[in-house]
PDB file of C-alpha atoms in Angstrom:
ATOM      1  CA  MET A   1       3.034  25.699  -0.617  1.00 59.00           C
ATOM      2  CA  LYS A   2       4.945  24.540   1.914  1.00 56.00           C
ATOM      3  CA  PHE A   3       5.216  20.841   0.477  1.00 56.00           C
ATOM      4  CA  GLN A   4       6.293  22.050  -2.846  1.00 61.00           C
ATOM      5  CA  PHE A   5       8.982  24.120  -1.250  1.00 58.00           C
ATOM      6  CA  ILE A   6      10.060  20.780   0.342  1.00 59.00           C
ATOM      7  CA  THR A   7       9.867  18.900  -2.764  1.00 56.00           C
ATOM      8  CA  LYS A   8      11.866  21.122  -4.919  1.00 62.00           C
ATOM      9  CA  ALA A   9      14.423  21.828  -2.265  1.00 57.00           C
ATOM     10  CA  SER A  10      14.703  17.953  -2.149  1.00 60.00           C
ATOM     11  CA  CYS A  11      15.217  17.904  -5.917  1.00 54.00           C
ATOM     12  CA  VAL A  12      17.710  20.578  -5.513  1.00 51.00           C
ATOM     13  CA  ILE A  13      19.759  18.887  -2.678  1.00 54.00           C
ATOM     14  CA  PHE A  14      19.727  15.587  -4.488  1.00 53.00           C
ATOM     15  CA  LEU A  15      21.149  16.925  -7.554  1.00 47.00           C
ATOM     16  CA  LEU A  16      23.864  18.632  -5.892  1.00 44.00           C
ATOM     17  CA  LEU A  17      24.571  15.006  -3.758  1.00 48.00           C
ATOM     18  CA  LEU A  18      24.284  13.635  -7.299  1.00 47.00           C
ATOM     19  CA  VAL A  19      27.702  14.951  -8.444  1.00 41.00           C
ATOM     20  CA  ALA A  20      29.648  13.848  -5.172  1.00 38.00           C
ATOM     21  CA  ASN A  21      32.082  11.215  -5.628  1.00 37.00           C
ATOM     22  CA  PRO A  22      31.150   8.159  -3.577  1.00 40.00           C
ATOM     23  CA  VAL A  23      33.600   7.006  -1.395  1.00 35.00           C
ATOM     24  CA  TRP A  24      35.668   3.751  -2.485  1.00 34.00           C
ATOM     25  CA  SER A  25      37.561   1.212   0.002  1.00 35.00           C
ATOM     26  CA  GLN A  26      39.564  -1.817  -0.416  1.00 35.00           C
ATOM     27  CA  ASP A  27      39.998  -4.834   2.307  1.00 38.00           C
ATOM     28  CA  ALA A  28      43.451  -5.815   2.215  1.00 35.00           C
ATOM     29  CA  ASN A  29      42.707  -9.558   2.646  1.00 36.00           C
ATOM     30  CA  GLN A  30      39.474  -9.331   0.320  1.00 38.00           C
ATOM     31  CA  GLN A  31      38.221  -8.763  -3.039  1.00 39.00           C
ATOM     32  CA  GLU A  32      37.786  -4.757  -3.631  1.00 42.00           C
ATOM     33  CA  SER A  33      34.491  -3.870  -2.500  1.00 44.00           C
ATOM     34  CA  LYS A  34      32.534  -0.350  -3.179  1.00 50.00           C
ATOM     35  CA  LYS A  35      31.340   1.298  -0.177  1.00 54.00           C
ATOM     36  CA  THR A  36      29.255   4.445  -0.715  1.00 62.00           C
ATOM     37  CA  TRP A  37      26.272   6.323   0.686  1.00 64.00           C
ATOM     38  CA  LEU A  38      24.455   5.362  -2.647  1.00 77.00           C
ATOM     39  CA  LEU A  39      23.641   1.995  -1.669  1.00 84.00           C
ATOM     40  CA  TYR A  40      22.740   0.363   1.286  1.00 89.00           C
ATOM     41  CA  GLU A  41      22.620  -3.343   1.661  1.00 89.00           C
ATOM     42  CA  LEU A  42      20.475  -4.626   4.135  1.00 90.00           C
ATOM     43  CA  SER A  43      21.384  -8.028   3.699  1.00 89.00           C
ATOM     44  CA  GLU A  44      22.437 -10.478   0.694  1.00 87.00           C
ATOM     45  CA  LYS A  45      19.186 -10.363  -1.296  1.00 90.00           C
ATOM     46  CA  ASP A  46      17.946  -6.593  -0.333  1.00 93.00           C
ATOM     47  CA  LEU A  47      19.212  -3.788  -1.323  1.00 91.00           C
ATOM     48  CA  ILE A  48      18.160   0.207  -0.852  1.00 94.00           C
ATOM     49  CA  LEU A  49      19.521   2.666  -3.822  1.00 92.00           C
ATOM     50  CA  PRO A  50      18.145   6.155  -2.294  1.00 92.00           C
ATOM     51  CA  VAL A  51      19.042   7.850  -5.753  1.00 89.00           C
ATOM     52  CA  THR A  52      19.078   5.956  -8.953  1.00 89.00           C
ATOM     53  CA  SER A  53      17.812   8.455 -11.464  1.00 93.00           C
ATOM     54  CA  VAL A  54      17.097  11.644 -12.382  1.00 95.00           C
ATOM     55  CA  GLU A  55      13.899  11.999 -14.803  1.00 96.00           C
ATOM     56  CA  TRP A  56      12.142  14.392 -16.769  1.00 97.00           C
ATOM     57  CA  GLY A  57       8.197  13.557 -17.991  1.00 96.00           C
ATOM     58  CA  ALA A  58       4.703  14.063 -17.619  1.00 94.00           C
ATOM     59  CA  PRO A  59       2.964  14.474 -15.258  1.00 94.00           C
ATOM     60  CA  ASP A  60       5.615  15.269 -12.690  1.00 92.00           C
ATOM     61  CA  ARG A  61       8.304  17.371 -14.812  1.00 94.00           C
ATOM     62  CA  TRP A  62      11.534  16.913 -12.778  1.00 96.00           C
ATOM     63  CA  SER A  63      11.948  14.167 -10.456  1.00 96.00           C
ATOM     64  CA  PHE A  64      14.405  11.731  -8.830  1.00 94.00           C
ATOM     65  CA  THR A  65      13.938   7.826  -8.190  1.00 94.00           C
ATOM     66  CA  SER A  66      14.725   5.767  -4.888  1.00 95.00           C
ATOM     67  CA  ARG A  67      14.297   1.946  -5.072  1.00 95.00           C
ATOM     68  CA  TYR A  68      14.260  -0.956  -2.748  1.00 96.00           C
ATOM     69  CA  PHE A  69      15.119  -4.474  -4.527  1.00 93.00           C
ATOM     70  CA  HIS A  70      14.428  -8.037  -3.173  1.00 94.00           C
ATOM     71  CA  LYS A  71      16.753 -10.235  -5.282  1.00 92.00           C
ATOM     72  CA  PHE A  72      15.387 -13.558  -6.269  1.00 89.00           C
ATOM     73  CA  GLY A  73      17.794 -16.493  -6.448  1.00 81.00           C
ATOM     74  CA  LYS A  74      21.361 -17.022  -5.292  1.00 73.00           C
ATOM     75  CA  ALA A  75      23.551 -15.806  -8.039  1.00 57.00           C
ATOM     76  CA  ARG A  76      25.271 -12.539  -7.249  1.00 62.00           C
ATOM     77  CA  HIS A  77      28.033 -11.543 -10.167  1.00 61.00           C
ATOM     78  CA  VAL A  78      26.978 -13.828 -13.138  1.00 67.00           C
ATOM     79  CA  SER A  79      26.223 -13.085 -16.915  1.00 73.00           C
ATOM     80  CA  GLY A  80      22.085 -13.152 -17.828  1.00 85.00           C
ATOM     81  CA  TRP A  81      18.859 -12.448 -16.235  1.00 88.00           C
ATOM     82  CA  ARG A  82      18.586 -11.441 -12.357  1.00 89.00           C
ATOM     83  CA  HIS A  83      15.141 -11.146 -11.455  1.00 91.00           C
ATOM     84  CA  HIS A  84      14.104  -8.550  -8.658  1.00 94.00           C
ATOM     85  CA  LEU A  85      11.245  -7.602  -6.735  1.00 96.00           C
ATOM     86  CA  GLY A  86      10.824  -3.360  -6.591  1.00 95.00           C
ATOM     87  CA  ALA A  87       9.498  -0.776  -4.876  1.00 97.00           C
ATOM     88  CA  THR A  88      10.086   2.836  -6.021  1.00 96.00           C
ATOM     89  CA  LEU A  89       9.682   6.440  -4.654  1.00 97.00           C
ATOM     90  CA  SER A  90       9.902   9.183  -7.185  1.00 96.00           C
ATOM     91  CA  PRO A  91       8.827  12.797  -5.813  1.00 96.00           C
ATOM     92  CA  GLY A  92       8.966  15.350  -8.410  1.00 95.00           C
ATOM     93  CA  THR A  93       8.457  19.055  -8.603  1.00 95.00           C
ATOM     94  CA  ASP A  94       5.247  18.904  -9.784  1.00 95.00           C
ATOM     95  CA  GLY A  95       3.989  15.315  -8.820  1.00 95.00           C
ATOM     96  CA  GLY A  96       5.125  11.949  -6.933  1.00 96.00           C
ATOM     97  CA  ARG A  97       4.854   8.564  -7.846  1.00 97.00           C
ATOM     98  CA  LEU A  98       5.227   4.831  -5.574  1.00 97.00           C
ATOM     99  CA  GLY A  99       5.491   2.194  -7.225  1.00 97.00           C
ATOM    100  CA  ILE A 100       5.843  -1.849  -6.947  1.00 98.00           C
ATOM    101  CA  GLY A 101       6.700  -4.335  -9.480  1.00 97.00           C
ATOM    102  CA  TYR A 102       9.033  -6.912 -11.175  1.00 97.00           C
ATOM    103  CA  THR A 103      12.496  -5.458 -12.303  1.00 94.00           C
ATOM    104  CA  GLY A 104      14.801  -7.650 -14.736  1.00 93.00           C
ATOM    105  CA  LEU A 105      18.573  -7.002 -14.808  1.00 90.00           C
ATOM    106  CA  PHE A 106      20.774  -8.671 -17.703  1.00 89.00           C
ATOM    107  CA  THR A 107      24.418  -8.487 -17.418  1.00 85.00           C
ATOM    108  CA  ILE A 108      27.423  -9.771 -19.347  1.00 84.00           C
ATOM    109  CA  GLU A 109      30.590 -10.952 -17.185  1.00 81.00           C
ATOM    110  CA  SER A 110      33.266  -9.937 -19.851  1.00 83.00           C
ATOM    111  CA  LYS A 111      31.262  -6.353 -19.939  1.00 82.00           C
ATOM    112  CA  PRO A 112      30.860  -5.278 -16.458  1.00 76.00           C
ATOM    113  CA  ASP A 113      30.040  -1.475 -17.272  1.00 77.00           C
ATOM    114  CA  PHE A 114      27.099  -3.073 -19.418  1.00 83.00           C
ATOM    115  CA  ALA A 115      23.485  -3.515 -17.698  1.00 85.00           C
ATOM    116  CA  PHE A 116      19.801  -3.749 -19.306  1.00 90.00           C
ATOM    117  CA  PHE A 117      16.954  -3.249 -16.736  1.00 92.00           C
ATOM    118  CA  THR A 118      13.534  -3.607 -17.542  1.00 95.00           C
ATOM    119  CA  GLU A 119      10.825  -2.691 -15.426  1.00 96.00           C
ATOM    120  CA  ALA A 120       6.957  -3.342 -14.955  1.00 98.00           C
ATOM    121  CA  ARG A 121       5.297  -1.682 -12.212  1.00 97.00           C
ATOM    122  CA  ALA A 122       2.002  -0.571 -10.912  1.00 98.00           C
ATOM    123  CA  VAL A 123       1.919   2.708  -9.711  1.00 97.00           C
ATOM    124  CA  LEU A 124      -0.140   5.294  -7.452  1.00 97.00           C
ATOM    125  CA  LEU A 125       0.703   9.057  -8.462  1.00 96.00           C
ATOM    126  CA  ARG A 126      -0.319  12.392  -6.911  1.00 96.00           C
ATOM    127  CA  THR A 127      -0.137  15.768  -8.621  1.00 95.00           C
ATOM    128  CA  TRP A 128       0.338  18.868  -7.155  1.00 95.00           C
ATOM    129  CA  GLY A 129       2.017  22.400  -8.432  1.00 94.00           C
ATOM    130  CA  ASN A 130       2.105  22.541 -12.728  1.00 94.00           C
ATOM    131  CA  PRO A 131       2.020  19.003 -13.947  1.00 95.00           C
ATOM    132  CA  LEU A 132       1.909  18.140 -17.359  1.00 92.00           C
ATOM    133  CA  SER A 133      -0.969  16.580 -19.259  1.00 88.00           C
ATOM    134  CA  THR A 134      -3.439  16.722 -16.135  1.00 91.00           C
ATOM    135  CA  ASP A 135      -4.760  18.966 -13.472  1.00 92.00           C
ATOM    136  CA  PRO A 136      -2.720  19.196  -9.815  1.00 93.00           C
ATOM    137  CA  ASN A 137      -3.878  17.817  -6.569  1.00 93.00           C
ATOM    138  CA  HIS A 138      -5.485  14.561  -8.165  1.00 93.00           C
ATOM    139  CA  THR A 139      -4.830  10.782  -7.423  1.00 94.00           C
ATOM    140  CA  PHE A 140      -4.090   8.418 -10.175  1.00 95.00           C
ATOM    141  CA  VAL A 141      -3.445   4.699 -10.362  1.00 97.00           C
ATOM    142  CA  GLY A 142      -1.602   3.198 -13.267  1.00 97.00           C
ATOM    143  CA  ALA A 143       0.840   1.069 -14.636  1.00 98.00           C
ATOM    144  CA  GLU A 144       4.461   1.803 -15.950  1.00 97.00           C
ATOM    145  CA  LEU A 145       6.780  -0.014 -18.493  1.00 98.00           C
ATOM    146  CA  ARG A 146      10.374   1.141 -18.368  1.00 96.00           C
ATOM    147  CA  VAL A 147      13.806   0.273 -20.171  1.00 96.00           C
ATOM    148  CA  SER A 148      17.392   1.544 -19.155  1.00 93.00           C
ATOM    149  CA  VAL A 149      20.503   0.688 -21.099  1.00 90.00           C
ATOM    150  CA  VAL A 150      24.015   2.222 -19.884  1.00 82.00           C
ATOM    151  CA  LEU A 151      22.450   4.437 -17.516  1.00 86.00           C
ATOM    152  CA  ILE A 152      19.828   6.087 -20.045  1.00 93.00           C
ATOM    153  CA  ASN A 153      16.051   5.121 -19.182  1.00 94.00           C
ATOM    154  CA  LEU A 154      13.068   5.316 -20.965  1.00 97.00           C
ATOM    155  CA  GLY A 155       9.702   5.202 -19.284  1.00 96.00           C
ATOM    156  CA  VAL A 156       5.778   5.267 -20.486  1.00 98.00           C
ATOM    157  CA  GLY A 157       2.610   4.829 -18.215  1.00 97.00           C
ATOM    158  CA  TYR A 158      -0.938   5.007 -18.492  1.00 97.00           C
ATOM    159  CA  TYR A 159      -2.550   6.456 -15.314  1.00 96.00           C
ATOM    160  CA  LYS A 160      -6.637   6.462 -14.359  1.00 95.00           C
ATOM    161  CA  HIS A 161      -7.960   9.132 -12.131  1.00 93.00           C
ATOM    162  CA  ILE A 162      -9.444   7.577  -8.801  1.00 93.00           C
ATOM    163  CA  SER A 163      -9.781  10.840  -6.182  1.00 85.00           C
ATOM    164  CA  ASP A 164     -12.670  13.448  -6.353  1.00 76.00           C
ATOM    165  CA  SER A 165     -15.569  11.635  -8.037  1.00 74.00           C
ATOM    166  CA  ASN A 166     -17.159  15.345  -8.575  1.00 80.00           C
ATOM    167  CA  VAL A 167     -14.330  15.974 -11.557  1.00 80.00           C
ATOM    168  CA  ASP A 168     -14.467  14.120 -14.313  1.00 81.00           C
ATOM    169  CA  LEU A 169     -10.305  14.100 -15.541  1.00 86.00           C
ATOM    170  CA  ASP A 170      -9.339  11.921 -18.589  1.00 88.00           C
ATOM    171  CA  ASP A 171      -7.026   8.897 -18.054  1.00 92.00           C
ATOM    172  CA  PHE A 172      -3.594   9.770 -20.059  1.00 95.00           C
ATOM    173  CA  ILE A 173      -0.478   8.306 -20.943  1.00 96.00           C
ATOM    174  CA  GLY A 174       2.821   9.827 -19.278  1.00 95.00           C
ATOM    175  CA  PHE A 175       6.332   9.334 -20.120  1.00 96.00           C
ATOM    176  CA  HIS A 176       9.620   9.836 -18.616  1.00 96.00           C
ATOM    177  CA  VAL A 177      13.334  10.049 -19.972  1.00 97.00           C
ATOM    178  CA  GLY A 178      16.152  10.336 -17.427  1.00 95.00           C
ATOM    179  CA  PHE A 179      19.795   9.422 -16.540  1.00 94.00           C
ATOM    180  CA  GLY A 180      20.397   6.338 -14.245  1.00 89.00           C
ATOM    181  CA  ILE A 181      18.200   3.273 -13.985  1.00 83.00           C
TER     182      ILE A 181
END
């Protein structure tokens, strides 16, 4: 019960922070740079994005996603595909997901506001509360495929029950639709 309250409170706080405007700054001697609490650059190749999307889906209903990216290659701002190793944490109102996998990012230099993300990841899912498509308080392992275009994302996943061998839960297919990457 306490864990559900903390999860729901975290989601509410996240949604409130999402509408806050990021702080922009400009260095007089350098090209304009964006400094915000929504991005932590650990190194030239490693990023933490505390909040990348708000989603609704099965089984965890409302959730938000935090990401870690490790960039492959040297190019920073070029057109074409960029490849990343990614780790995600998606706490939700009725379940949570922890994932690791590949993220591809496609950009076009002449259209800086356009980005196309693809993602394939292995996921550990835990349910609680009143999840869709399955029972609460169980653990699943699965795989998810996700696509994001201009801040609208769609995801589908296949999950297999791995906890409590005395309970025979069916495998199921989940989905998520959201705003963000």
